[in-house]
CSV table of C-alpha atoms and ligand atoms in Angstrom, one decimal:
chain,number,residue,atom,x,y,z
Y,530,MET,CA,0.0,0.0,0.0
Y,531,SER,CA,2.7,2.4,0.9
Y,532,GLY,CA,4.1,2.2,-2.6
Y,533,THR,CA,0.9,3.7,-4.0
Y,534,ARG,CA,1.2,6.6,-1.6
Y,535,ARG,CA,4.6,7.7,-2.7
Y,536,PRO,CA,4.4,11.3,-4.0
Y,537,ALA,CA,5.0,11.5,-7.8
Y,538,PRO,CA,8.6,12.7,-8.4
Y,539,LYS,CA,8.6,16.4,-9.2
Y,540,PHE,CA,10.7,17.7,-12.0
Y,541,PRO,CA,12.0,20.3,-12.2
Y,542,LEU,CA,12.8,21.1,-8.6
Y,543,ARG,CA,10.3,23.5,-7.1
Y,544,LEU,CA,12.0,26.7,-6.4
Y,545,ASP,CA,9.9,27.4,-3.3
Y,546,GLN,CA,11.5,24.4,-1.7
Y,547,LEU,CA,14.7,26.4,-1.5
Y,548,ALA,CA,15.2,28.5,1.6
Y,549,PRO,CA,14.9,32.2,0.6
Y,550,GLY,CA,18.3,33.9,0.2
Y,551,ALA,CA,20.2,30.6,0.9
Y,552,PRO,CA,22.9,29.7,-1.6
Y,553,ALA,CA,21.6,26.9,-3.8
Y,554,PRO,CA,24.6,25.6,-5.6
Y,555,GLY,CA,22.7,22.6,-7.1
Y,556,ALA,CA,19.6,24.5,-8.0
Y,557,ALA,CA,20.5,25.7,-11.5
Y,558,ARG,CA,21.7,22.3,-12.5
Y,559,THR,CA,18.6,20.6,-11.2
Y,560,LEU,CA,16.1,23.1,-12.6
Y,561,LEU,CA,17.7,24.0,-15.9
Y,562,ARG,CA,18.2,21.4,-18.5
Y,563,PRO,CA,20.1,23.7,-20.9
Y,564,GLN,CA,22.5,24.7,-18.3
Y,565,GLN,CA,25.2,22.1,-18.9
Y,566,PRO,CA,25.5,22.7,-22.7
Y,567,LEU,CA,25.3,26.4,-22.1
Y,568,GLN,CA,28.3,26.5,-19.8
Y,569,HIS,CA,30.4,24.3,-22.1
Y,570,ALA,CA,29.4,26.2,-25.3
Y,571,ALA,CA,29.8,29.5,-23.6
Y,572,LEU,CA,33.4,28.8,-22.6
Y,573,GLU,CA,34.2,27.7,-26.2
Y,574,ALA,CA,32.6,30.9,-27.6
Y,575,THR,CA,34.5,33.0,-25.0
Y,576,ARG,CA,37.8,31.6,-26.1
Y,577,ARG,CA,37.0,32.4,-29.7
Y,578,ASN,CA,35.6,36.0,-29.4
Y,579,THR,CA,37.0,37.6,-26.3
Y,580,PRO,CA,40.2,39.6,-26.5
Y,581,THR,CA,42.8,37.7,-24.4
Y,582,GLY,CA,43.8,39.0,-21.1
Y,583,LEU,CA,40.3,40.3,-20.0
Y,584,GLY,CA,39.7,37.3,-17.8
Y,585,LEU,CA,36.0,37.3,-18.7
Y,586,ASP,CA,35.9,33.6,-19.4
Y,587,SER,CA,36.1,33.1,-15.7
Y,588,ALA,CA,32.8,32.3,-14.0
Y,589,GLY,CA,34.2,34.3,-11.1
Y,590,VAL,CA,33.6,37.6,-12.9
Y,591,ARG,CA,29.9,36.7,-13.2
Y,592,GLU,CA,29.8,35.4,-9.6
Y,593,ARG,CA,31.0,38.8,-8.4
Y,594,MET,CA,28.3,40.6,-10.4
Y,595,VAL,CA,25.7,38.1,-8.9
Y,596,ALA,CA,27.0,38.8,-5.4
Y,597,ARG,CA,26.5,42.6,-6.0
Y,598,LEU,CA,23.0,42.0,-7.4
Y,599,ARG,CA,22.2,39.9,-4.4
Y,600,ASP,CA,23.5,42.6,-2.0
Y,601,GLU,CA,21.3,45.1,-3.8
Y,602,GLY,CA,18.2,43.0,-3.1
Y,603,LEU,CA,17.8,40.5,-6.0
Y,604,ARG,CA,16.7,37.4,-4.1
Y,605,HIS,CA,15.4,34.9,-6.6
Y,606,GLU,CA,17.9,32.1,-6.6
Y,607,ALA,CA,17.1,30.7,-10.0
Y,608,VAL,CA,17.3,34.2,-11.6
Y,609,LEU,CA,20.7,34.7,-9.9
Y,610,CYS,CA,21.8,31.3,-11.2
Y,611,ALA,CA,20.8,32.2,-14.7
Y,612,ILE,CA,22.7,35.5,-14.5
Y,613,ALA,CA,25.7,33.5,-13.3
Y,614,ALA,CA,25.5,31.1,-16.2
Y,615,VAL,CA,25.0,33.5,-19.2
Y,616,PRO,CA,28.2,35.1,-20.5
Y,617,ARG,CA,26.9,38.8,-20.9
Y,618,HIS,CA,30.2,39.9,-22.5
Y,619,GLN,CA,29.4,37.6,-25.5
Y,620,PHE,CA,26.4,39.8,-26.3
Y,621,VAL,CA,28.3,43.1,-26.6
Y,622,ASP,CA,31.0,44.4,-29.0
Y,623,ALA,CA,34.5,43.2,-28.0
Y,624,ALA,CA,35.4,46.9,-27.3
Y,625,LEU,CA,32.7,47.0,-24.6
Y,626,ALA,CA,33.4,43.5,-23.2
Y,627,THR,CA,35.3,44.8,-20.2
Y,628,GLN,CA,32.2,46.7,-19.1
Y,629,ALA,CA,29.9,43.8,-19.5
Y,630,TYR,CA,29.8,42.9,-15.8
Y,631,GLU,CA,29.2,46.4,-14.6
Y,632,ASP,CA,25.6,47.3,-13.8
Y,633,THR,CA,25.2,49.4,-16.8
Y,634,SER,CA,23.3,49.4,-20.1
Y,635,LEU,CA,25.5,49.3,-23.2
Y,636,PRO,CA,24.9,50.1,-26.9
Y,637,ILE,CA,24.2,47.2,-29.2
Y,638,GLY,CA,23.8,49.2,-32.4
Y,639,HIS,CA,20.7,50.6,-34.3
Y,640,GLY,CA,20.2,53.0,-31.4
Y,641,GLN,CA,19.3,50.2,-29.0
Y,642,THR,CA,20.9,49.0,-25.7
Y,643,ILE,CA,21.3,45.8,-23.8
Y,644,SER,CA,19.5,46.6,-20.5
Y,645,LYS,CA,21.2,46.9,-17.1
Y,646,PRO,CA,21.7,43.5,-15.4
Y,647,SER,CA,19.9,44.8,-12.2
Y,648,VAL,CA,16.9,45.8,-14.2
Y,649,VAL,CA,16.8,42.6,-16.2
Y,650,GLY,CA,17.1,40.6,-13.0
Y,651,ARG,CA,14.4,42.6,-11.3
Y,652,MET,CA,12.0,42.2,-14.2
Y,653,ILE,CA,12.6,38.5,-14.5
Y,654,GLU,CA,12.2,38.2,-10.8
Y,655,LEU,CA,8.8,39.9,-11.1
Y,656,LEU,CA,7.9,37.7,-14.0
Y,657,MET,CA,8.7,34.6,-11.9
Y,658,GLY,CA,6.3,35.8,-9.3
Y,659,GLY,CA,3.2,35.2,-11.5
Y,660,ALA,CA,0.8,32.5,-10.2
Y,661,SER,CA,1.6,29.8,-12.8
Y,662,ALA,CA,5.4,30.3,-12.5
Y,663,ARG,CA,5.2,30.1,-8.7
Y,664,ALA,CA,3.1,27.0,-8.8
Y,665,ALA,CA,5.4,25.2,-11.4
Y,666,GLY,CA,8.7,26.6,-10.2
Y,667,GLN,CA,9.5,27.8,-13.7
Y,668,LEU,CA,7.8,29.4,-16.6
Y,669,ALA,CA,6.1,27.3,-19.3
Y,670,ARG,CA,6.0,29.6,-22.2
Y,671,VAL,CA,7.4,33.2,-22.3
Y,672,LEU,CA,7.0,35.9,-24.9
Y,673,GLU,CA,9.8,38.5,-24.9
Y,674,ILE,CA,9.2,41.7,-26.8
Y,675,GLY,CA,12.5,43.2,-28.0
Y,676,THR,CA,15.2,40.5,-28.5
Y,677,GLY,CA,17.9,43.2,-29.0
Y,678,CYS,CA,21.2,41.2,-28.7
Y,679,GLY,CA,19.5,38.2,-27.1
Y,680,TYR,CA,20.9,38.4,-23.6
Y,681,GLN,CA,17.6,38.5,-21.8
Y,682,ALA,CA,16.3,35.7,-24.0
Y,683,ALA,CA,19.3,33.6,-23.0
Y,684,LEU,CA,18.5,34.3,-19.3
Y,685,LEU,CA,14.8,33.4,-19.9
Y,686,SER,CA,15.8,30.2,-21.6
Y,687,GLN,CA,17.2,29.0,-18.3
Y,688,LEU,CA,14.0,29.6,-16.5
Y,689,SER,CA,11.4,28.6,-19.0
Y,690,ARG,CA,10.4,25.6,-21.1
Y,691,GLN,CA,10.0,27.7,-24.2
Y,692,VAL,CA,11.0,31.3,-25.0
Y,693,ILE,CA,9.6,33.2,-28.0
Y,694,SER,CA,11.4,36.5,-28.6
Y,695,VAL,CA,10.3,39.0,-31.1
Y,696,GLU,CA,12.4,41.8,-32.6
Y,697,ARG,CA,11.3,44.4,-35.1
Y,698,VAL,CA,14.8,45.4,-36.4
Y,699,LYS,CA,16.0,42.8,-38.8
Y,700,PRO,CA,19.8,43.3,-38.4
Y,701,LEU,CA,19.3,43.0,-34.6
Y,702,HIS,CA,17.2,39.8,-35.0
Y,703,ASP,CA,20.0,38.4,-37.2
Y,704,LYS,CA,22.7,39.4,-34.8
Y,705,ALA,CA,20.9,37.9,-31.9
Y,706,ARG,CA,20.6,34.6,-33.8
Y,707,GLU,CA,24.4,34.7,-34.5
Y,708,LEU,CA,25.3,35.6,-30.9
Y,709,MET,CA,23.0,32.9,-29.5
Y,710,ALA,CA,24.0,30.1,-31.8
Y,711,PRO,CA,27.1,29.0,-29.9
Y,712,LEU,CA,25.0,28.7,-26.7
Y,713,ARG,CA,22.7,26.1,-28.4
Y,714,LEU,CA,19.6,27.1,-26.6
Y,715,ALA,CA,17.1,24.7,-28.1
Y,716,ASN,CA,14.2,26.2,-26.3
Y,717,VAL,CA,14.5,29.7,-27.7
Y,718,ARG,CA,12.7,30.8,-30.8
Y,719,LEU,CA,13.6,34.2,-32.4
Y,720,VAL,CA,11.0,35.8,-34.4
Y,721,TYR,CA,11.4,38.9,-36.7
Y,722,GLY,CA,8.1,40.8,-36.3
Y,723,ASP,CA,6.3,43.6,-34.7
Y,724,GLY,CA,6.0,42.7,-31.0
Y,725,MET,CA,3.2,45.1,-30.5
Y,726,LEU,CA,1.1,42.4,-32.0
Y,727,GLY,CA,2.5,39.8,-29.6
Y,728,HIS,CA,3.0,36.5,-31.3
Y,729,ALA,CA,-0.4,34.8,-31.7
Y,730,PRO,CA,0.8,31.4,-33.1
Y,731,ASN,CA,2.3,30.4,-29.7
Y,732,ALA,CA,-0.2,32.1,-27.4
Y,733,PRO,CA,-1.2,31.9,-24.6
Y,734,TYR,CA,1.9,32.8,-22.6
Y,735,ASP,CA,2.3,32.4,-18.9
Y,736,GLY,CA,4.9,35.2,-19.0
Y,737,ILE,CA,5.2,38.2,-21.2
Y,738,ILE,CA,8.1,40.6,-20.8
Y,739,ALA,CA,8.8,43.8,-22.7
Y,740,ALA,CA,12.2,45.4,-23.1
Y,741,ALA,CA,10.8,48.5,-24.7
Y,742,GLY,CA,8.4,51.0,-23.3
Y,743,GLY,CA,5.2,52.4,-24.9
Y,744,GLU,CA,2.4,54.8,-24.0
Y,745,ALA,CA,0.1,51.9,-23.1
Y,746,LEU,CA,0.0,48.1,-23.0
Y,747,PRO,CA,-0.9,46.8,-26.4
Y,748,ALA,CA,-4.2,44.9,-26.4
Y,749,ALA,CA,-2.6,41.8,-28.0
Y,750,TRP,CA,-0.3,41.3,-25.0
Y,751,LEU,CA,-3.3,41.2,-22.6
Y,752,GLU,CA,-5.2,38.9,-25.0
Y,753,GLN,CA,-2.3,36.5,-25.3
Y,754,LEU,CA,-1.6,36.3,-21.6
Y,755,ALA,CA,-2.7,32.9,-20.1
Y,756,ILE,CA,-4.9,32.8,-17.0
Y,757,GLY,CA,-2.4,32.5,-14.2
Y,758,GLY,CA,0.1,34.4,-16.4
Y,759,ARG,CA,2.0,37.6,-15.7
Y,760,LEU,CA,3.1,40.4,-17.9
Y,761,VAL,CA,5.9,42.8,-16.9
Y,762,ALA,CA,6.6,45.9,-19.0
Y,763,PRO,CA,7.8,49.4,-18.9
Y,764,VAL,CA,5.0,51.9,-19.7
Y,765,HIS,CA,4.9,55.7,-19.7
Y,766,ASP,CA,3.0,57.0,-16.8
Y,767,GLY,CA,1.5,60.1,-18.4
Y,768,THR,CA,4.5,62.3,-17.7
Y,769,ASP,CA,7.9,61.7,-19.3
Y,770,ARG,CA,8.5,58.9,-16.9
Y,771,GLN,CA,8.4,55.2,-17.5
Y,772,VAL,CA,7.4,52.8,-14.7
Y,773,LEU,CA,7.4,49.0,-14.5
Y,774,VAL,CA,3.8,47.7,-14.8
Y,775,VAL,CA,2.9,44.2,-13.8
Y,776,VAL,CA,-0.4,42.6,-15.0
Y,777,ASP,CA,-1.7,39.3,-13.6
Y,778,ARG,CA,-4.4,37.6,-15.5
Y,779,THR,CA,-6.8,35.7,-13.2
Y,780,GLU,CA,-10.1,33.9,-13.9
Y,781,HIS,CA,-11.8,37.2,-13.0
Y,782,GLY,CA,-9.9,39.5,-15.2
Y,783,TYR,CA,-6.7,41.5,-15.0
Y,784,GLU,CA,-4.9,42.9,-11.9
Y,785,ARG,CA,-2.5,45.7,-12.5
Y,786,SER,CA,0.2,47.0,-10.2
Y,787,VAL,CA,2.7,49.8,-10.7
Y,788,HIS,CA,6.3,49.6,-9.6
Y,789,GLU,CA,9.5,51.6,-9.8
Y,790,ALA,CA,10.6,54.1,-12.5
Y,791,VAL,CA,12.8,52.7,-15.3
Y,792,GLN,CA,14.3,53.8,-18.5
Y,793,PHE,CA,13.9,51.7,-21.6
Y,794,VAL,CA,14.1,52.4,-25.3
Y,795,PRO,CA,10.8,53.2,-27.0
Y,796,LEU,CA,8.4,50.5,-28.1
Y,797,LYS,CA,7.7,51.2,-31.8
Y,798,SER,CA,5.4,49.7,-34.3
Y,799,GLY,CA,6.2,48.4,-37.7
Y,800,LEU,CA,9.3,46.6,-39.0
Y,801,VAL,CA,12.8,47.8,-39.8
Y,802,ARG,CA,14.5,45.9,-42.7
B,1006,SAH,N1,16.2,42.3,-24.3
B,1006,SAH,C1,17.2,43.0,-25.0
B,1006,SAH,C2,17.0,44.5,-24.8
B,1006,SAH,C3,17.0,45.2,-26.2
B,1006,SAH,S1,16.5,46.9,-26.2
B,1006,SAH,C4,18.6,42.6,-24.6
B,1006,SAH,O1,18.7,41.7,-23.7
B,1006,SAH,O2,19.5,43.0,-25.2
B,1006,SAH,C5,14.8,46.7,-26.7
B,1006,SAH,C6,14.6,46.1,-28.1
B,1006,SAH,O3,13.2,46.3,-28.3
B,1006,SAH,C7,15.3,46.8,-29.2
B,1006,SAH,O4,16.1,45.9,-29.9
B,1006,SAH,C8,14.1,47.3,-30.1
B,1006,SAH,O5,14.4,47.3,-31.5
B,1006,SAH,C9,13.0,46.4,-29.7
B,1006,SAH,N2,11.7,46.8,-30.0
B,1006,SAH,C10,11.1,48.0,-29.8
B,1006,SAH,N3,9.8,48.0,-30.3
B,1006,SAH,C11,9.5,46.7,-30.7
B,1006,SAH,C12,8.4,46.0,-31.2
B,1006,SAH,N4,7.3,46.6,-31.4
B,1006,SAH,N5,8.5,44.7,-31.5
B,1006,SAH,C13,9.7,44.1,-31.3
B,1006,SAH,N6,10.8,44.6,-30.8
B,1006,SAH,C14,10.7,46.0,-30.5
């Protein structure tokens, strides 16, 4: 009889089983299936592309950045593990690689920027706080608006079963594809398109995250959000400020909360060839 009562094995590990704030050295490996190939491939790519002598291929540089982010209040262990695993310097020009582990946004061409690690971490932490993500310990399907260089998509790949990332500027979409190729992230799909329309073919999403800020939330995002899902986006607040807006979709409708001020590039409609 006791055999029939054994609880079904849970995979992946539920994050809420981890003590808050406690170091969880095994958590990333248990939770994140792409983690192993990522680390291996990332090191290979680092050797190929990074000017020698910068020491950026050492996981220690990222660990120090993670320690700073933790000190500043980022608490979600799986998010911290993802930041520790993804080589941010691989996503910026070699000339900027030495700044890749500072908490700063950096230009990626076409007037766009890779967002600050603390802001990316904060937004993904908020995203992971949605009802479905909390219950499952990870996100099932995430839509990212604004692939840019692909850094945030790579982080999301570590925390989700599937990532769909939309970019409206073709050369950036192509560049992200190239930068992400060595990481062999099988669960990321890059789409060239206007993210203001969301991406209907893969909807609904239990997470939607925007890396560009508009005047209002596009209706498509709200429609494509699953019940139990959460949307995190910068939105103008009526003045010249942008704030982070979180929308949770429940069976009864949408619940919106407003968080801190942020600075993102503008959300624009249409495509750039
Ligand atoms: N997540 C990115 C941040 C890129 S900056 C990273 O990790 O690097 C924001 C991006 O949003 C820019 O590349 C910009 O071209 C893109 N963007 C703005 N409006 C968009 C839209 N309607 N659809 C898709 N991408 C958009």
